[in-house]
Coordinates of N, CA and C in Angstrom, one line a residue:
Q1 N -64.8 93.0 70.2 CA -65.0 94.0 69.1 C -63.9 93.7 68.0
V2 N -64.4 93.8 66.8 CA -63.5 93.5 65.6 C -63.1 94.9 65.1
P3 N -61.9 94.9 64.3 CA -61.4 96.2 63.8 C -62.3 96.9 62.8
F4 N -63.0 96.1 62.0 CA -63.8 96.7 60.9 C -65.2 96.2 60.8
V5 N -66.0 97.0 60.1 CA -67.4 96.6 59.7 C -67.5 96.8 58.2
E6 N -67.6 95.6 57.5 CA -67.7 95.7 56.0 C -69.1 95.7 55.6
S7 N -69.4 96.5 54.6 CA -70.8 96.6 54.1 C -70.8 96.9 52.6
G8 N -71.9 96.9 51.9 CA -72.1 97.3 50.6 C -72.2 96.1 49.6
G9 N -72.1 94.9 50.0 CA -72.2 93.8 49.1 C -73.6 93.5 48.7
G10 N -73.8 92.6 47.7 CA -75.1 92.3 47.2 C -75.0 91.4 46.0
L11 N -76.2 91.3 45.4 CA -76.3 90.5 44.2 C -76.4 91.4 42.9
V12 N -75.4 91.2 42.0 CA -75.4 92.0 40.8 C -75.2 91.1 39.6
Q13 N -75.6 91.6 38.4 CA -75.4 90.8 37.2 C -73.9 91.1 36.7
P14 N -73.4 90.2 35.8 CA -72.1 90.5 35.2 C -72.1 91.8 34.5
G15 N -71.0 92.5 34.7 CA -70.8 93.9 34.1 C -71.3 95.0 35.1
G16 N -72.0 94.6 36.1 CA -72.5 95.6 37.1 C -71.4 96.1 38.0
S17 N -71.8 97.0 38.9 CA -70.9 97.7 39.9 C -71.4 97.6 41.3
L18 N -70.5 97.6 42.2 CA -70.8 97.8 43.6 C -69.7 98.6 44.3
R19 N -70.1 99.3 45.4 CA -69.1 100.0 46.2 C -69.1 99.4 47.6
L20 N -68.0 98.8 48.0 CA -67.9 98.3 49.3 C -67.3 99.3 50.3
S21 N -67.7 99.3 51.5 CA -67.2 100.2 52.6 C -66.6 99.3 53.7
C22 N -65.6 99.9 54.3 CA -64.9 99.2 55.4 C -64.7 100.3 56.4
A23 N -65.5 100.3 57.5 CA -65.5 101.3 58.5 C -64.7 100.8 59.7
A24 N -63.8 101.7 60.2 CA -63.0 101.4 61.3 C -63.9 101.3 62.6
S25 N -63.6 100.3 63.4 CA -64.4 100.1 64.7 C -63.4 100.3 65.9
G26 N -63.4 101.4 66.5 CA -62.7 101.6 67.7 C -61.2 101.9 67.6
F27 N -60.8 102.4 66.4 CA -59.4 102.8 66.3 C -59.3 103.9 65.2
T28 N -58.2 104.6 65.2 CA -57.9 105.6 64.3 C -57.4 105.1 63.0
L29 N -58.0 105.4 61.9 CA -57.7 104.8 60.6 C -56.4 105.3 60.0
D30 N -56.0 106.6 60.4 CA -55.0 107.3 59.7 C -53.6 106.6 59.6
Y31 N -53.3 105.9 60.6 CA -51.9 105.3 60.8 C -51.7 104.0 60.1
Y32 N -52.7 103.4 59.4 CA -52.6 102.1 58.9 C -52.8 102.0 57.4
A33 N -52.1 101.2 56.8 CA -52.4 100.7 55.4 C -53.6 99.7 55.5
I34 N -54.5 99.8 54.6 CA -55.7 98.9 54.6 C -55.7 98.1 53.4
R35 N -56.0 96.8 53.6 CA -56.1 95.8 52.5 C -57.5 95.3 52.4
W36 N -57.9 94.9 51.2 CA -59.1 94.1 50.9 C -58.7 92.7 50.5
F37 N -59.4 91.7 51.1 CA -59.2 90.3 50.8 C -60.6 89.8 50.4
R38 N -60.5 88.7 49.7 CA -61.8 88.0 49.4 C -61.6 86.5 49.5
Q39 N -62.7 85.7 49.7 CA -62.6 84.3 49.8 C -63.8 83.7 49.2
A40 N -63.6 83.0 48.1 CA -64.7 82.4 47.4 C -64.9 80.9 47.9
P41 N -66.1 80.4 47.7 CA -66.4 79.0 48.2 C -65.4 78.0 47.7
G42 N -64.8 77.2 48.5 CA -63.8 76.2 48.2 C -62.5 76.7 47.8
K43 N -62.2 78.0 47.9 CA -60.9 78.6 47.6 C -60.2 79.3 48.7
E44 N -58.9 79.5 48.6 CA -58.2 80.2 49.7 C -58.4 81.7 49.6
R45 N -58.2 82.3 50.8 CA -58.3 83.8 50.8 C -57.3 84.4 49.9
E46 N -57.8 85.4 49.2 CA -57.0 86.1 48.1 C -56.9 87.6 48.4
G47 N -55.6 88.1 48.3 CA -55.4 89.5 48.4 C -56.0 90.2 47.2
V48 N -56.7 91.3 47.4 CA -57.3 92.1 46.3 C -56.6 93.4 46.1
S49 N -56.4 94.2 47.1 CA -55.9 95.5 47.0 C -55.3 96.0 48.3
C50 N -54.6 97.1 48.2 CA -54.0 97.8 49.4 C -53.9 99.3 49.1
I51 N -54.2 100.0 50.1 CA -54.0 101.5 50.1 C -53.1 101.9 51.2
S52 N -52.2 102.8 50.9 CA -51.3 103.3 52.0 C -52.0 104.2 53.0
S53 N -51.4 104.4 54.1 CA -52.0 105.2 55.2 C -52.4 106.6 54.7
S54 N -51.6 107.2 53.9 CA -52.0 108.5 53.4 C -52.9 108.5 52.2
G55 N -53.1 107.4 51.6 CA -54.0 107.3 50.4 C -53.2 107.6 49.1
G56 N -51.9 107.9 49.2 CA -51.1 108.2 48.1 C -50.7 107.1 47.2
S57 N -50.8 105.9 47.6 CA -50.4 104.7 46.8 C -51.4 103.7 46.9
T58 N -51.8 103.0 45.8 CA -52.7 101.9 45.8 C -52.1 100.8 45.0
Y59 N -52.4 99.5 45.3 CA -51.9 98.3 44.7 C -53.1 97.4 44.5
Y60 N -53.0 96.6 43.4 CA -54.1 95.8 43.0 C -53.6 94.4 42.5
A61 N -54.4 93.4 42.8 CA -54.1 92.1 42.2 C -54.3 92.1 40.7
D62 N -53.6 91.3 40.0 CA -53.8 91.3 38.5 C -55.2 91.0 38.1
S63 N -55.9 90.2 38.9 CA -57.2 89.8 38.5 C -58.2 90.9 38.6
V64 N -57.9 92.0 39.3 CA -58.9 93.1 39.4 C -58.4 94.4 38.9
K65 N -57.1 94.4 38.5 CA -56.5 95.7 38.0 C -57.3 96.2 36.8
G66 N -57.6 97.5 36.9 CA -58.3 98.2 35.8 C -59.8 98.1 36.0
R67 N -60.3 97.3 37.0 CA -61.7 97.2 37.2 C -62.1 97.7 38.6
F68 N -61.2 97.5 39.6 CA -61.5 97.9 41.0 C -60.6 99.2 41.3
T69 N -61.2 100.0 42.2 CA -60.4 101.2 42.6 C -60.6 101.4 44.1
M70 N -59.5 101.5 44.8 CA -59.6 101.7 46.3 C -59.3 103.1 46.7
S71 N -60.0 103.6 47.7 CA -59.9 104.9 48.2 C -60.1 105.0 49.7
R72 N -59.8 106.1 50.3 CA -60.0 106.2 51.8 C -60.4 107.6 52.1
D73 N -61.2 107.7 53.2 CA -61.6 109.0 53.8 C -61.3 108.9 55.3
N74 N -60.1 109.4 55.7 CA -59.7 109.2 57.1 C -60.6 110.0 58.0
G75 N -61.2 111.1 57.5 CA -62.1 111.9 58.3 C -63.4 111.1 58.7
K76 N -63.8 110.2 57.8 CA -64.9 109.3 58.1 C -64.5 108.0 58.6
S77 N -63.2 107.7 58.8 CA -62.7 106.4 59.2 C -63.2 105.3 58.3
T78 N -63.2 105.5 57.0 CA -63.8 104.5 56.1 C -62.9 104.4 54.9
V79 N -62.8 103.1 54.4 CA -62.1 102.8 53.2 C -63.1 102.2 52.3
Y80 N -62.9 102.5 51.0 CA -63.9 102.0 50.0 C -63.2 101.2 48.9
L81 N -64.0 100.3 48.3 CA -63.6 99.6 47.1 C -64.7 99.7 46.1
Q82 N -64.4 100.5 45.0 CA -65.3 100.6 43.9 C -65.0 99.5 42.9
M83 N -66.0 98.6 42.7 CA -65.9 97.5 41.8 C -66.8 97.7 40.6
N84 N -66.1 97.7 39.4 CA -66.8 97.9 38.2 C -66.6 96.7 37.3
S85 N -67.4 96.5 36.3 CA -67.2 95.4 35.3 C -67.1 94.1 36.0
L86 N -68.0 93.9 36.9 CA -67.9 92.7 37.8 C -68.1 91.4 37.0
K87 N -67.4 90.4 37.4 CA -67.4 89.1 36.7 C -67.9 88.0 37.7
P88 N -68.4 86.9 37.2 CA -68.8 85.8 38.1 C -67.7 85.4 39.0
E89 N -66.5 85.4 38.6 CA -65.3 84.9 39.4 C -65.0 85.9 40.5
D90 N -65.6 87.1 40.5 CA -65.5 88.0 41.6 C -66.4 87.6 42.8
T91 N -67.2 86.7 42.7 CA -68.1 86.2 43.7 C -67.3 85.7 44.9
A92 N -67.5 86.3 46.1 CA -66.8 86.0 47.3 C -67.3 86.8 48.4
V93 N -66.8 86.4 49.6 CA -67.0 87.2 50.8 C -65.8 88.1 50.9
Y94 N -66.0 89.4 51.0 CA -64.9 90.4 51.0 C -64.7 90.9 52.4
Y95 N -63.4 91.0 52.8 CA -62.9 91.4 54.1 C -61.9 92.5 54.0
C96 N -61.8 93.3 55.0 CA -60.7 94.3 55.0 C -59.8 94.0 56.2
A97 N -58.6 94.4 56.2 CA -57.6 94.2 57.2 C -56.6 95.4 57.3
R98 N -56.0 95.6 58.4 CA -55.0 96.7 58.6 C -53.6 96.2 58.8
G99 N -52.7 97.0 58.4 CA -51.3 96.6 58.6 C -50.4 97.9 58.6
P100 N -49.1 97.7 58.9 CA -48.2 98.9 59.0 C -47.9 99.5 57.6
S101 N -47.9 98.8 56.6 CA -47.7 99.3 55.2 C -48.2 98.3 54.2
C102 N -48.2 98.7 53.0 CA -48.7 97.8 51.9 C -47.6 96.8 51.5
S103 N -46.4 96.9 52.1 CA -45.3 96.0 51.8 C -45.2 94.9 52.9
R104 N -46.0 95.0 53.9 CA -46.0 94.1 55.0 C -47.3 93.4 55.2
P105 N -47.4 92.1 55.7 CA -48.6 91.5 55.9 C -49.5 92.2 56.9
P106 N -50.8 92.0 56.8 CA -51.8 92.7 57.7 C -51.8 91.9 59.0
E107 N -52.4 92.6 60.0 CA -52.7 92.0 61.3 C -53.8 90.9 61.1
N108 N -53.8 89.9 62.0 CA -54.7 88.8 61.8 C -56.0 89.0 62.6
Y109 N -56.7 90.1 62.2 CA -58.0 90.4 62.8 C -59.0 90.6 61.6
W110 N -60.2 89.9 61.7 CA -61.1 89.9 60.6 C -62.5 90.2 61.1
G111 N -63.3 90.9 60.4 CA -64.7 91.2 60.6 C -65.6 90.1 60.0
Q112 N -66.8 90.4 59.9 CA -67.8 89.4 59.3 C -67.7 89.4 57.8
G113 N -67.2 90.4 57.2 CA -67.1 90.4 55.7 C -68.5 90.8 55.1
T114 N -68.5 91.0 53.8 CA -69.7 91.3 53.1 C -69.7 90.5 51.8
Q115 N -70.9 89.8 51.6 CA -71.0 88.9 50.4 C -71.3 89.7 49.1
V116 N -70.5 89.3 48.1 CA -70.6 89.8 46.8 C -71.0 88.6 45.9
T117 N -72.1 88.7 45.2 CA -72.5 87.6 44.3 C -72.7 88.2 42.9
V118 N -72.0 87.7 41.9 CA -72.1 88.2 40.5 C -72.7 87.0 39.7
S119 N -73.9 87.1 39.3 CA -74.6 86.0 38.6 C -75.7 86.6 37.7
S120 N -75.9 85.9 36.6 CA -77.0 86.3 35.7 C -78.3 85.5 36.0

């Protein structure tokens, strides 16, 4: 069993929007900071964003700041990534991961990810 199930990816045109979901699998979401990562073909895994366990603080990579918004619903054990103004360089497989806080690295457990493709 993996910690998360990622969903919501798809094919969109530049400038479009998607909302990704990261559902907890077999654990309580409340006690963890959650991060989104992405990996594009031929590139290293890249940190995208992080949300604190309470949802009170969010952090974003410079490449997505102002376009992506992270949120969480602990009652539904789900974290979301709203992606607006998508660019071709956002094309990647997106993964989520958990950790003790947004100032510490996440645990090394990964789900299947969800594919985001931005193309005209």
